[in-house]
Short mmCIF file of C-alpha atoms and ligand atoms in Angstrom, two decimals:
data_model
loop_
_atom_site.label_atom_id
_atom_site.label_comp_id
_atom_site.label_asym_id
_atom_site.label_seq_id
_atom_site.Cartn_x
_atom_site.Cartn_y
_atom_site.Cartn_z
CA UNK A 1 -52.56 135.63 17.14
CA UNK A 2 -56.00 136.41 15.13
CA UNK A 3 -56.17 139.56 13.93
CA UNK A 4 -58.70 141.33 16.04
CA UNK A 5 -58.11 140.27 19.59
CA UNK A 6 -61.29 141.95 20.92
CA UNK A 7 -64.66 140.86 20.69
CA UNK A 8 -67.18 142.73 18.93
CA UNK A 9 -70.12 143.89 20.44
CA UNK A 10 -73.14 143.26 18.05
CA UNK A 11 -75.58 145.97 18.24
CA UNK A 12 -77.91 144.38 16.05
CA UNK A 13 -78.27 141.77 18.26
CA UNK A 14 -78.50 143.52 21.51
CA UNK A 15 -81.15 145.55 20.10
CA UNK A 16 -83.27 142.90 19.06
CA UNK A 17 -83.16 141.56 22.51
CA UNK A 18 -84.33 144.69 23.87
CA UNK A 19 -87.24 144.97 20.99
CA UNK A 20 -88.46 141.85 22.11
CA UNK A 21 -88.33 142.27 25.64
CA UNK A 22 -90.44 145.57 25.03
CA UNK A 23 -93.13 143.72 22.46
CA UNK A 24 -93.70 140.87 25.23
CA UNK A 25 -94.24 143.44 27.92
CA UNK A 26 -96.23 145.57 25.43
CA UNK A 27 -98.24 142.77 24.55
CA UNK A 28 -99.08 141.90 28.31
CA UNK A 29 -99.94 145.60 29.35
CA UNK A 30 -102.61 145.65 26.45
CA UNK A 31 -104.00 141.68 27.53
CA UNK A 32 -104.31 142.65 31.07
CA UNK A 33 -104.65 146.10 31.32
CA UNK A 34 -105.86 147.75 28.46
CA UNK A 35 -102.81 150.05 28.26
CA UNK A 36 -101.15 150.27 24.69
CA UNK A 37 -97.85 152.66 24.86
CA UNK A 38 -98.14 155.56 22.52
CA UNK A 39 -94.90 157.21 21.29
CA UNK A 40 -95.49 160.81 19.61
CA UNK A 41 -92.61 162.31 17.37
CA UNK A 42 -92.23 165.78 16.55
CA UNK A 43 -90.24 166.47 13.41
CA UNK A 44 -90.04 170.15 12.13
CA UNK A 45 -88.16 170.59 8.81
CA UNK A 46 -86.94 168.67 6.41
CA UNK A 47 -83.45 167.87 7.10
CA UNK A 48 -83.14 164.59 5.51
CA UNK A 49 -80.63 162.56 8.10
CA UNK A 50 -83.45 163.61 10.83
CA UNK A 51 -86.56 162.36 8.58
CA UNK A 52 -84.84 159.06 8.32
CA UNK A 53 -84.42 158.27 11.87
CA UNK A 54 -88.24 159.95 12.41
CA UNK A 55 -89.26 156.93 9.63
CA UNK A 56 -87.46 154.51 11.78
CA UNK A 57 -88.50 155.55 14.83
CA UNK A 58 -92.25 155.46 13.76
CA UNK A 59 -92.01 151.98 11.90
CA UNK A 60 -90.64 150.56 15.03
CA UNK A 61 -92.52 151.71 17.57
CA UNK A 62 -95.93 150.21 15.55
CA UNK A 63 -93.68 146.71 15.44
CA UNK A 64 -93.80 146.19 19.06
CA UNK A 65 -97.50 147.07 19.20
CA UNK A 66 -97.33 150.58 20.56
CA UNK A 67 -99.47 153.47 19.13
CA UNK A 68 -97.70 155.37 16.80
CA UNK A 69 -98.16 159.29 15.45
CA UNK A 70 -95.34 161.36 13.67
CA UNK A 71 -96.17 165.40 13.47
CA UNK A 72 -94.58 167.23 10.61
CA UNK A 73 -94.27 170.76 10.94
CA UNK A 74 -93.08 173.14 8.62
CA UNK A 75 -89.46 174.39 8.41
CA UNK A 76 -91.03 178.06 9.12
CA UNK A 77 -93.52 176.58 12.03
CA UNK A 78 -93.62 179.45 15.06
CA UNK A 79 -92.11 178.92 18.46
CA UNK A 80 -95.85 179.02 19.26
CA UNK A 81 -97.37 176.29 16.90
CA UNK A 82 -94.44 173.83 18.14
CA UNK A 83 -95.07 174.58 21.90
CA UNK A 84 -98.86 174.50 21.70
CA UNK A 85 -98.33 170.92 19.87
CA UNK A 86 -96.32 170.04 22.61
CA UNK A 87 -98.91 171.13 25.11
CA UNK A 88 -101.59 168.96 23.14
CA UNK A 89 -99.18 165.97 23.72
CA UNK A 90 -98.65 166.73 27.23
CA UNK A 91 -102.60 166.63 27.90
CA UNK A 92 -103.11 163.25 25.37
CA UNK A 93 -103.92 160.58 27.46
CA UNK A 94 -102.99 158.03 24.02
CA UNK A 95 -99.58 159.48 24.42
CA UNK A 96 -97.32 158.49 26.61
CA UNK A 97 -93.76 159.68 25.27
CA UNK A 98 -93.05 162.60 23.15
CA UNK A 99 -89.90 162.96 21.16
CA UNK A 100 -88.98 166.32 19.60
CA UNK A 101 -86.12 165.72 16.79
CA UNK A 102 -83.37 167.44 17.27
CA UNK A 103 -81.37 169.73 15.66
CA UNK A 104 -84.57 172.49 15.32
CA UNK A 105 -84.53 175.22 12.89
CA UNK A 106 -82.58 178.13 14.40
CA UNK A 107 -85.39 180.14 14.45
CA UNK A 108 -87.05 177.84 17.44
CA UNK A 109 -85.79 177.57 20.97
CA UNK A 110 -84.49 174.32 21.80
CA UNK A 111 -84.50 174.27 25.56
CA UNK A 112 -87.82 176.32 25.75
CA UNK A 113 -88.93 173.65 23.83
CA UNK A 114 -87.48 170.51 25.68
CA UNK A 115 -88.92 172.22 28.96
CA UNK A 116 -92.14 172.82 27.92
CA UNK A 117 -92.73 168.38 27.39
CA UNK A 118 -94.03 167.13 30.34
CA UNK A 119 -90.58 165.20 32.55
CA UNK A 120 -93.25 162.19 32.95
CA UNK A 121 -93.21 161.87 29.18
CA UNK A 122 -89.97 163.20 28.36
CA UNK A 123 -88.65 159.75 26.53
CA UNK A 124 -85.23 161.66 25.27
CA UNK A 125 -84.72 162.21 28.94
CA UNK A 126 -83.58 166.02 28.41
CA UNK A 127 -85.57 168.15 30.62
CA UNK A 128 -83.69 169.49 33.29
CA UNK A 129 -86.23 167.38 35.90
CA UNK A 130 -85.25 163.77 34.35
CA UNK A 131 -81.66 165.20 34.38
CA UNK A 132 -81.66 166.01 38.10
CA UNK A 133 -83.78 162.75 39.09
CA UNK A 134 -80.76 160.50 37.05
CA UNK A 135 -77.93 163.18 39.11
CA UNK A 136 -79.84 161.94 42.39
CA UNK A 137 -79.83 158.37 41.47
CA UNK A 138 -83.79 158.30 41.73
CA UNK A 139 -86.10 156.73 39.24
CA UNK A 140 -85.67 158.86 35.73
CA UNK A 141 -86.47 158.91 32.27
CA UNK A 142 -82.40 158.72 30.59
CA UNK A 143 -81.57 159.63 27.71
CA UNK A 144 -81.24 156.34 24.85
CA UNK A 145 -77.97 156.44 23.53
CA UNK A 146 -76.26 156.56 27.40
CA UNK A 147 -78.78 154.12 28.43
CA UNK A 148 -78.46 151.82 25.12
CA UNK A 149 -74.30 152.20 25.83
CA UNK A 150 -75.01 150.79 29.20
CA UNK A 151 -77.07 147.72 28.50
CA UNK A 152 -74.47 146.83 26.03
CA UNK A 153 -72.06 146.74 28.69
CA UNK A 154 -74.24 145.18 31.60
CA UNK A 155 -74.78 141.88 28.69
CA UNK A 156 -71.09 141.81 27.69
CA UNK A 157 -68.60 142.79 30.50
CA UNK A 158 -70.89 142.16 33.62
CA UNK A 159 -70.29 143.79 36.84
CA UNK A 160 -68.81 147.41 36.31
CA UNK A 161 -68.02 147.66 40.46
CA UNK A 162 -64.75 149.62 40.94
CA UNK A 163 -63.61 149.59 37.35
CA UNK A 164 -61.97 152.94 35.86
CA UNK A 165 -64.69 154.47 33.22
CA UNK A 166 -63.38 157.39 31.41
CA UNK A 167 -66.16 159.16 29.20
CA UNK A 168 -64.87 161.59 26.63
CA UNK A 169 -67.35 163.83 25.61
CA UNK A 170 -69.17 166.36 27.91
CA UNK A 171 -72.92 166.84 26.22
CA UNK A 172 -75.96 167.05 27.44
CA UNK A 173 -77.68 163.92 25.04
CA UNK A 174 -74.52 161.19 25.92
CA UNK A 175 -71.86 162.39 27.87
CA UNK A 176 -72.97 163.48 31.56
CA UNK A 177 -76.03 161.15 31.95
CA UNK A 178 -73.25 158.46 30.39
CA UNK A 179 -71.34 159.83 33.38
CA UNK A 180 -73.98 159.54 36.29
CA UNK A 181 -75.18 155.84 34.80
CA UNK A 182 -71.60 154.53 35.15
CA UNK A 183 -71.06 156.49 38.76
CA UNK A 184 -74.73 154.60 39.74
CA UNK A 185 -72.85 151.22 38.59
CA UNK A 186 -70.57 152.10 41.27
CA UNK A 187 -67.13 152.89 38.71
CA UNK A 188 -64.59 155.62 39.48
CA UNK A 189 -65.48 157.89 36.56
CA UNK A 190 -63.84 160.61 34.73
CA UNK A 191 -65.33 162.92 32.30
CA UNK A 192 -62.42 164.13 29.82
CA UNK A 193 -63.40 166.56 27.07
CA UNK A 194 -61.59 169.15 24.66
CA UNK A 195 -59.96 170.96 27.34
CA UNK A 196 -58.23 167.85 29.22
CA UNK A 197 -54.61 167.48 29.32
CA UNK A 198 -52.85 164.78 28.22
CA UNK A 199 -56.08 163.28 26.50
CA UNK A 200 -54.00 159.94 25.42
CA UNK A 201 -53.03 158.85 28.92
CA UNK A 202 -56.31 159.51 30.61
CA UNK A 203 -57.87 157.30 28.23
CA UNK A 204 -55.01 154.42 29.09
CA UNK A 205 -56.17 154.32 32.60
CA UNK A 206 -59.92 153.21 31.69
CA UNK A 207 -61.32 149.56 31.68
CA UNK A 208 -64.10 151.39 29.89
CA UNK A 209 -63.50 154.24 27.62
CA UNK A 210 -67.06 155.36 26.38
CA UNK A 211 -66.43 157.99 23.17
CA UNK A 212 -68.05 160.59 22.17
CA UNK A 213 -67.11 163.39 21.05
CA UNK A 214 -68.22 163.67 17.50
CA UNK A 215 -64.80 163.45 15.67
CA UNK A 216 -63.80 160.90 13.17
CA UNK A 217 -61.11 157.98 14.21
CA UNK A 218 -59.88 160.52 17.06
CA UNK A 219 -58.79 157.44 19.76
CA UNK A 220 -56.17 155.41 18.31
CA UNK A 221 -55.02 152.09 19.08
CA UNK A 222 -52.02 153.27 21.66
CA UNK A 223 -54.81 155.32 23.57
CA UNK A 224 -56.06 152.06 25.25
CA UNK A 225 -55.93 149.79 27.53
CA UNK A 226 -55.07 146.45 26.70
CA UNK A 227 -58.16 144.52 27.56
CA UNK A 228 -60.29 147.47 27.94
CA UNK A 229 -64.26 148.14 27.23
CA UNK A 230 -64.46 150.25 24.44
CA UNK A 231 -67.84 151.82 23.38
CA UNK A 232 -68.09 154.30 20.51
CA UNK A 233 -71.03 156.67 20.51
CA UNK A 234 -69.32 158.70 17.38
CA UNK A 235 -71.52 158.81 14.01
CA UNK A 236 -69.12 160.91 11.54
CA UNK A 237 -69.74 161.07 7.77
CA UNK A 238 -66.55 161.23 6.08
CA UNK A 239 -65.08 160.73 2.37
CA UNK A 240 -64.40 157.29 1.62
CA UNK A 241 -60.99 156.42 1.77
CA UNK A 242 -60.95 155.01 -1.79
CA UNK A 243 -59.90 158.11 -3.92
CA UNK A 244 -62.43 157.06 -6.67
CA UNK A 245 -65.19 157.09 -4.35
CA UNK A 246 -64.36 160.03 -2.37
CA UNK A 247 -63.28 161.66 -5.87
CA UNK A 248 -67.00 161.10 -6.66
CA UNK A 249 -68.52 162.68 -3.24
CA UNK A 250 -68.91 159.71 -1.93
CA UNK A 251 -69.26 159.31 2.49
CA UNK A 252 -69.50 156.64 4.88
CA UNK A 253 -70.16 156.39 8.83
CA UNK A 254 -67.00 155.82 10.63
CA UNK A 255 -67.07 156.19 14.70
CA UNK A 256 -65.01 158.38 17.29
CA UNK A 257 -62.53 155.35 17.61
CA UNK A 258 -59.87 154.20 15.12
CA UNK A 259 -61.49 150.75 14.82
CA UNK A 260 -58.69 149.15 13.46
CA UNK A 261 -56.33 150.08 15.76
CA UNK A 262 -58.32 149.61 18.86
CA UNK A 263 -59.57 145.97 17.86
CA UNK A 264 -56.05 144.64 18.10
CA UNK A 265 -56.15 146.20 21.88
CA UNK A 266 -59.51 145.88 23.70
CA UNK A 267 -61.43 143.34 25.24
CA UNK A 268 -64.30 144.65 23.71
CA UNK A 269 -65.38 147.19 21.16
CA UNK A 270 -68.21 148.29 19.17
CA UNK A 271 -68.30 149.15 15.62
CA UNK A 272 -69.60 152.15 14.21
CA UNK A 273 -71.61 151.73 12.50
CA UNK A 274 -73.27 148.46 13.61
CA UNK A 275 -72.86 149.10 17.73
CA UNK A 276 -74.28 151.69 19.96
CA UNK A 277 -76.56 153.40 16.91
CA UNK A 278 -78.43 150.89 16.58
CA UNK A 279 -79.71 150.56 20.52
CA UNK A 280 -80.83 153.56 20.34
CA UNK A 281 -84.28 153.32 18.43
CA UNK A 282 -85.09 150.13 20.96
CA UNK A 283 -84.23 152.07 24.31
CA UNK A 284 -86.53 154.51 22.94
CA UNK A 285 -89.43 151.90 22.86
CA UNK A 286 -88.21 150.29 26.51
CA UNK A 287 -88.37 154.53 27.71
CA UNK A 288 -91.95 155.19 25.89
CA UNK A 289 -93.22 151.44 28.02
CA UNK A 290 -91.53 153.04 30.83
CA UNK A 291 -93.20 156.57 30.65
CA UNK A 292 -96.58 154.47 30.02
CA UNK A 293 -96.27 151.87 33.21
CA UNK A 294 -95.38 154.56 35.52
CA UNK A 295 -98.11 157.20 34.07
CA UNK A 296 -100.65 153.85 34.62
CA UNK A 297 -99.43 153.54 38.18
CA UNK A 298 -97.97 150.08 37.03
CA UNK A 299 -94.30 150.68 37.62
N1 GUN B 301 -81.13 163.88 17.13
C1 GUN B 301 -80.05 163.05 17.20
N2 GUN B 301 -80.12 162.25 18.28
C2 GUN B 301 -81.27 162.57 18.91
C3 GUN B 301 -81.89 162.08 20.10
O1 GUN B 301 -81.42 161.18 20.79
N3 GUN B 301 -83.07 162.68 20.42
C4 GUN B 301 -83.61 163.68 19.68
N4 GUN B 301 -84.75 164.20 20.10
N5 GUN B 301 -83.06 164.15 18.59
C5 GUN B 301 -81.89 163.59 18.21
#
């Protein structure tokens, strides 16, 4: 027997397909239309984990030809100067998605804040509107991890009809819209979280087990399925397990799954890092050419 008996899912290469599948269509709303997607990110602050994916998410966005701007606001900046920014994004006809970073200083109003972005151009999908369109199974803006988790499982395990999906993991960015994308692709779905009982054989009973609950190396091997789907949302940092290293204060990324484990077990798994993380940036730049065809009329 080899040692890991499922196969990985490459996130690297699943997000290149959807990078170039955005830069094509990018490339053909400019020739024939005019249109060139603009993506607007809001960072306020300096936490340095957030100004790394704002970097990221600026560089690619300008690789698949869209227009690009980054706002940097003050750790101090008002309620006030944040929403009227927002309101100049709304009304920018260059713009066509607008991504606030999140966590905000605790001084600022989250929510206030993701209401106050136009649902048209809401490319996190996290106002309430783009929330109740996904619910209602009509066209949406969804949120990118969810959405990136779901492409990854359309291009490796196919048709999802009838299978058990078990998401663990209630939140607002990955959990429920996980939840309503999986009930759309016609699974029996259950939504376990902290509270559930008997976490361990839940999990058994799913063909896909979607994790995400933000703690390290929580679902062991003996939690799943033989054969299952297994995609882990989880970005932890944790001491290496080297003593030397972690002596030193050294951390790594390690996912909500014990990969280890669970590779002897599923059908399919992702690694974290090196899975769903990375899909996340590109179904960004598919939800900003989104926002931009239907604002067009083009959709
Ligand atoms: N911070 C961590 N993940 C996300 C995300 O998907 N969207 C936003 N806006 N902030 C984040």
């Amino acid at each position: 027997m080899s040692e890991t008996a499922a196969k990985i899912i490459d996130g690297k290469v699943h997000a290149e397909r959807v990078r170039s599948r955005v830069a094509d269509e990018v490339a053909r709303l400019r020739a024939d239309y005019g249109l060139q997607p603009g993506l607007a990110v809001v960072l306020v602050g300096e936490d340095p984990a957030s100004q790394i994916y704002v970097r990221s998410k600026g560089e690619h966005s300008l690789a698949v030809g869209m227009h690009s701007v980054t706002h940097r606001l003050p750790a101090d900046a008002s309620q006030h100067e944040l929403l009227r920014l927002v309101g100049e994004l709304n009304a920018d006809p260059a713009i066509h998605g607008i991504l606030v970073q999140l966590p905000l200083p605790k001084h600022l109003d989250e929510q206030a804040v993701i209401a106050a972005i136009s649902p048209d151009k809401d490319v996190d999908g996290l106002h309430v509107v783009n929330a109740g369109r996904l619910a209602n199974g009509v066209p949406a803006l969804i949120p990118c991890t969810p959405l990136g988790s779901m492409i990854l499982l359309r291009e490796t395990v196919g048709d999802l009809t009838g299978l058990n999906a078990v998401v663990v993991g209630r939140s607002v960015l990955v959990g429920r819209p996980m939840a309503q994308l999986l009930l759309q692709a016609d699974c029996t779905v259950t939504i376990a979280h902290s509270r559930t009982r008997d976490l361990q054989a839940v999990c058994r009973q799913a063909d896909i087990l979607v994790a995400a609950v933000g703690r390290p190396r929580m679902i062991r091997g003996d939690w799943i399925k033989p054969g299952a789907a297994v995609i882990d949302v989880g970005i932890n940092r944790v001491p290496f397990d080297d003593p030397v290293k972690a002596a030193a204060g050294r951390t790594k990324v390690v996912g909500d799954v014990n990969f280890k484990e669970a590779a002897q077990v599923a059908g399919w798994i992702t690694p974290a890092p090196g899975g769903v993380g990375l899909m996340t940036v590109a179904v960004l730049l598919q939800n900003t050419l989104t926002a931009a065809k239907r604002i067009a009329g083009l959709d």
